[in-house]
Amino acid sequence: MTEEQRVEPQVPETETKTEPDRAHEPVPVESELVSRDEVEAPPAQAPAVSEVERLSQELEQQQRLAEEYLDQARRARAELLNYKRRVQQEMDELRAQANAQLILKLLPVLDDFHLAMARIPEAERENPWIQGLLLIERKLWSVLESEGVKPIEAVGMPFSPAEHEAIAIEEGEGEEQVVVEEVRRGYTLGRRVLRPSLVRVGRRPRQQSEQGAAEAEQPNGNEQQAEQASS
């Protein structure tokens, strides 16, 4: 065969063109966005009222906790103050007991000074050595007085078992249950009695007491005259 015979017939261009493949065509952007919004749309949100209620409940709970903590702090502070006050009272009591024990040991020395000074004749009180003893006595008493020591009043005072210790009860003139003599002086330290006074108590005789009570019950002459005048 010759080359002219091998040439295949050419197909017209209009017949060989095929329609484009629509499967490979790009999707419009707007439709793609719409479809994503529809697919990825979040669920509907809860109403805002429920969120406010939740916050208000949390606030109330925190307020209750704050009140509890404040109450606990106040109680702790009160307990601390009570503890400090109790410790201070205990320390004061211990200090007072220590002072009382020391003063009790010094009281016999003061008693000896009083007895010695009471037996010195008046004519010899101006001697220098006696004046020195009196000065020592006054200094010792000033030290005790600065610590709160005070003498207990006895002679002429009503008998008090808390401050007086009776060593004798004498029948005689005078009011009943009245201290007539002080044998040994007593002392107080603040509100406590360091040592009671040793005293003798005078009592009115029973007959005189009954007679005095009867006289007190009978009206006197002026009262009788007033009653007669009114009648």
Short mmCIF file of C-alpha atoms in Angstrom, two decimals:
data_model
loop_
_atom_site.label_atom_id
_atom_site.label_comp_id
_atom_site.label_asym_id
_atom_site.label_seq_id
_atom_site.Cartn_x
_atom_site.Cartn_y
_atom_site.Cartn_z
CA MET A 1 0.00 0.00 0.00
CA THR A 2 1.11 3.48 -0.55
CA GLU A 3 1.19 6.25 2.10
CA GLU A 4 -1.82 7.89 0.57
CA GLN A 5 -3.88 4.78 1.17
CA ARG A 6 -2.87 4.51 4.91
CA VAL A 7 -4.15 7.96 5.86
CA GLU A 8 -7.27 7.60 7.99
CA PRO A 9 -10.19 9.82 7.38
CA GLN A 10 -10.33 12.85 9.68
CA VAL A 11 -13.32 13.38 11.89
CA PRO A 12 -14.92 16.77 11.85
CA GLU A 13 -14.11 18.96 14.91
CA THR A 14 -17.70 19.40 15.81
CA GLU A 15 -18.20 15.69 16.17
CA THR A 16 -14.99 14.98 18.17
CA LYS A 17 -15.65 17.63 20.92
CA THR A 18 -17.34 16.21 23.96
CA GLU A 19 -19.27 17.98 26.63
CA PRO A 20 -17.25 18.93 29.74
CA ASP A 21 -17.46 16.66 32.80
CA ARG A 22 -19.83 18.38 35.23
CA ALA A 23 -18.74 16.19 38.09
CA HIS A 24 -15.46 18.08 38.29
CA GLU A 25 -17.01 21.51 38.28
CA PRO A 26 -16.37 23.62 41.47
CA VAL A 27 -19.26 24.09 43.90
CA PRO A 28 -20.34 27.70 44.41
CA VAL A 29 -18.89 29.26 47.58
CA GLU A 30 -22.20 30.62 48.88
CA SER A 31 -23.86 27.25 48.81
CA GLU A 32 -20.88 25.73 50.61
CA LEU A 33 -21.05 28.34 53.41
CA VAL A 34 -24.74 27.86 53.83
CA SER A 35 -24.38 24.15 54.13
CA ARG A 36 -21.65 24.48 56.79
CA ASP A 37 -23.74 26.87 58.84
CA GLU A 38 -26.59 24.45 58.71
CA VAL A 39 -24.44 21.50 59.70
CA GLU A 40 -22.25 23.18 62.35
CA ALA A 41 -24.93 25.36 63.97
CA PRO A 42 -24.57 25.27 67.83
CA PRO A 43 -27.45 24.10 69.99
CA ALA A 44 -29.88 26.63 71.32
CA GLN A 45 -28.50 28.47 74.43
CA ALA A 46 -30.27 28.29 77.84
CA PRO A 47 -32.14 31.37 78.92
CA ALA A 48 -30.15 34.04 80.74
CA VAL A 49 -32.47 33.76 83.77
CA SER A 50 -31.07 30.36 84.76
CA GLU A 51 -27.54 31.76 84.74
CA VAL A 52 -28.60 34.61 87.06
CA GLU A 53 -30.23 32.15 89.43
CA ARG A 54 -27.09 30.03 89.53
CA LEU A 55 -24.93 33.05 90.30
CA SER A 56 -27.32 34.24 93.00
CA GLN A 57 -27.24 30.80 94.64
CA GLU A 58 -23.47 30.78 94.58
CA LEU A 59 -23.45 34.27 96.11
CA GLU A 60 -25.77 33.20 98.92
CA GLN A 61 -23.60 30.17 99.62
CA GLN A 62 -20.47 32.29 99.78
CA GLN A 63 -22.22 34.75 102.09
CA ARG A 64 -23.19 31.92 104.45
CA LEU A 65 -19.62 30.67 104.46
CA ALA A 66 -18.35 34.19 105.16
CA GLU A 67 -20.74 34.53 108.11
CA GLU A 68 -19.63 31.17 109.50
CA TYR A 69 -15.97 32.13 109.20
CA LEU A 70 -16.65 35.48 110.84
CA ASP A 71 -18.48 33.80 113.71
CA GLN A 72 -15.62 31.35 114.17
CA ALA A 73 -13.13 34.22 114.18
CA ARG A 74 -15.14 36.06 116.84
CA ARG A 75 -15.35 32.97 119.02
CA ALA A 76 -11.64 32.34 118.67
CA ARG A 77 -10.90 35.96 119.61
CA ALA A 78 -13.19 35.74 122.65
CA GLU A 79 -11.55 32.49 123.75
CA LEU A 80 -8.12 34.07 123.36
CA LEU A 81 -9.13 37.09 125.44
CA ASN A 82 -10.60 34.84 128.14
CA TYR A 83 -7.43 32.77 128.14
CA LYS A 84 -5.25 35.85 128.52
CA ARG A 85 -7.48 37.16 131.31
CA ARG A 86 -7.41 33.82 133.11
CA VAL A 87 -3.63 33.58 132.82
CA GLN A 88 -3.26 37.13 134.13
CA GLN A 89 -5.52 36.35 137.09
CA GLU A 90 -3.55 33.21 137.89
CA MET A 91 -0.30 35.16 137.75
CA ASP A 92 -1.74 37.84 140.03
CA GLU A 93 -2.90 35.18 142.49
CA LEU A 94 0.49 33.50 142.49
CA ARG A 95 2.19 36.85 143.04
CA ALA A 96 -0.22 37.69 145.86
CA GLN A 97 0.36 34.31 147.51
CA ALA A 98 4.12 34.78 147.31
CA ASN A 99 3.84 38.25 148.83
CA ALA A 100 1.52 36.98 151.54
CA GLN A 101 3.91 34.21 152.54
CA LEU A 102 6.81 36.64 152.74
CA ILE A 103 4.80 39.17 154.74
CA LEU A 104 3.62 36.48 157.16
CA LYS A 105 7.25 35.73 157.92
CA LEU A 106 7.91 39.40 158.63
CA LEU A 107 4.92 39.95 160.91
CA PRO A 108 6.53 38.30 163.96
CA VAL A 109 9.48 40.69 163.60
CA LEU A 110 7.05 43.60 163.56
CA ASP A 111 5.32 42.17 166.64
CA ASP A 112 8.63 42.07 168.48
CA PHE A 113 9.25 45.70 167.62
CA HIS A 114 5.82 46.67 168.92
CA LEU A 115 6.34 44.77 172.19
CA ALA A 116 9.78 46.26 172.66
CA MET A 117 8.60 49.80 171.96
CA ALA A 118 5.63 49.41 174.31
CA ARG A 119 7.90 48.50 177.24
CA ILE A 120 10.30 51.41 176.85
CA PRO A 121 9.83 54.01 179.59
CA GLU A 122 8.82 57.44 178.46
CA ALA A 123 11.91 58.99 180.04
CA GLU A 124 14.22 56.92 177.83
CA ARG A 125 12.48 57.39 174.49
CA GLU A 126 14.69 60.33 173.63
CA ASN A 127 17.86 58.24 173.73
CA PRO A 128 19.56 57.96 170.32
CA TRP A 129 19.60 54.16 170.25
CA ILE A 130 15.88 54.02 171.04
CA GLN A 131 15.21 56.55 168.33
CA GLY A 132 17.16 54.29 165.97
CA LEU A 133 14.92 51.34 166.87
CA LEU A 134 11.84 53.45 166.29
CA LEU A 135 13.21 54.46 162.90
CA ILE A 136 13.78 50.81 161.95
CA GLU A 137 10.24 49.98 163.02
CA ARG A 138 8.80 52.80 160.93
CA LYS A 139 10.83 51.75 157.87
CA LEU A 140 9.71 48.15 158.18
CA TRP A 141 6.10 49.20 158.50
CA SER A 142 6.36 51.58 155.52
CA VAL A 143 7.63 48.70 153.37
CA LEU A 144 4.73 46.47 154.41
CA GLU A 145 2.24 49.28 153.97
CA SER A 146 3.51 49.93 150.44
CA GLU A 147 2.64 46.31 149.60
CA GLY A 148 -0.96 46.82 150.74
CA VAL A 149 -0.74 45.61 154.34
CA LYS A 150 -3.19 47.29 156.72
CA PRO A 151 -3.86 46.73 160.43
CA ILE A 152 -7.24 45.41 161.49
CA GLU A 153 -9.25 47.67 163.78
CA ALA A 154 -10.14 45.78 166.90
CA VAL A 155 -10.72 47.66 170.17
CA GLY A 156 -14.24 49.07 170.34
CA MET A 157 -15.32 47.34 167.12
CA PRO A 158 -18.05 44.68 166.93
CA PHE A 159 -16.62 41.19 167.06
CA SER A 160 -16.12 39.73 163.56
CA PRO A 161 -15.13 36.05 163.27
CA ALA A 162 -13.52 36.77 159.91
CA GLU A 163 -11.11 39.35 161.38
CA HIS A 164 -11.01 38.63 165.10
CA GLU A 165 -10.06 35.54 167.05
CA ALA A 166 -11.47 35.57 170.56
CA ILE A 167 -9.27 34.10 173.26
CA ALA A 168 -11.56 35.14 176.12
CA ILE A 169 -15.10 36.34 176.65
CA GLU A 170 -15.52 38.61 179.64
CA GLU A 171 -18.76 39.33 181.45
CA GLY A 172 -18.97 42.97 182.41
CA GLU A 173 -20.10 46.40 181.50
CA GLY A 174 -20.30 47.34 177.85
CA GLU A 175 -22.06 46.26 174.73
CA GLU A 176 -22.41 42.63 173.79
CA GLN A 177 -19.90 41.09 171.35
CA VAL A 178 -17.53 44.05 171.37
CA VAL A 179 -13.74 43.81 171.39
CA VAL A 180 -12.45 45.21 174.66
CA GLU A 181 -8.75 44.36 174.33
CA GLU A 182 -6.32 43.50 171.55
CA VAL A 183 -3.71 40.89 172.50
CA ARG A 184 -2.06 40.62 169.10
CA ARG A 185 -2.61 42.89 166.13
CA GLY A 186 -4.06 41.45 162.95
CA TYR A 187 -3.41 42.49 159.36
CA THR A 188 -5.03 42.37 155.96
CA LEU A 189 -3.49 42.29 152.50
CA GLY A 190 -5.91 43.74 150.01
CA ARG A 191 -9.20 41.91 150.56
CA ARG A 192 -7.74 38.88 152.30
CA VAL A 193 -6.99 38.52 155.98
CA LEU A 194 -3.33 37.73 156.52
CA ARG A 195 -3.70 37.16 160.24
CA PRO A 196 -6.73 37.70 162.49
CA SER A 197 -6.43 39.77 165.62
CA LEU A 198 -6.25 37.99 168.96
CA VAL A 199 -8.79 39.78 171.13
CA ARG A 200 -10.82 39.64 174.29
CA VAL A 201 -14.53 40.14 173.84
CA GLY A 202 -16.73 41.87 176.37
CA ARG A 203 -20.33 40.77 176.78
CA ARG A 204 -23.17 42.39 178.61
CA PRO A 205 -24.48 40.29 181.51
CA ARG A 206 -27.63 38.34 180.71
CA GLN A 207 -29.77 40.04 183.40
CA GLN A 208 -28.82 43.47 182.16
CA SER A 209 -29.52 42.40 178.59
CA GLU A 210 -33.00 41.20 179.50
CA GLN A 211 -33.66 44.34 181.54
CA GLY A 212 -32.46 46.53 178.70
CA ALA A 213 -34.68 44.71 176.23
CA ALA A 214 -37.70 45.12 178.52
CA GLU A 215 -37.01 48.82 178.92
CA ALA A 216 -36.74 49.19 175.19
CA GLU A 217 -40.15 47.59 174.77
CA GLN A 218 -41.85 49.89 177.35
CA PRO A 219 -42.81 53.38 176.11
CA ASN A 220 -41.11 56.27 177.86
CA GLY A 221 -42.89 59.03 179.78
CA ASN A 222 -43.08 61.41 176.85
CA GLU A 223 -44.74 58.79 174.69
CA GLN A 224 -47.28 58.04 177.45
CA GLN A 225 -48.11 61.74 177.79
CA ALA A 226 -48.53 62.04 174.04
CA GLU A 227 -50.87 59.06 174.01
CA GLN A 228 -52.95 60.52 176.87
CA ALA A 229 -53.16 63.91 175.16
CA SER A 230 -54.30 62.35 171.91
CA SER A 231 -56.97 60.32 173.69
#
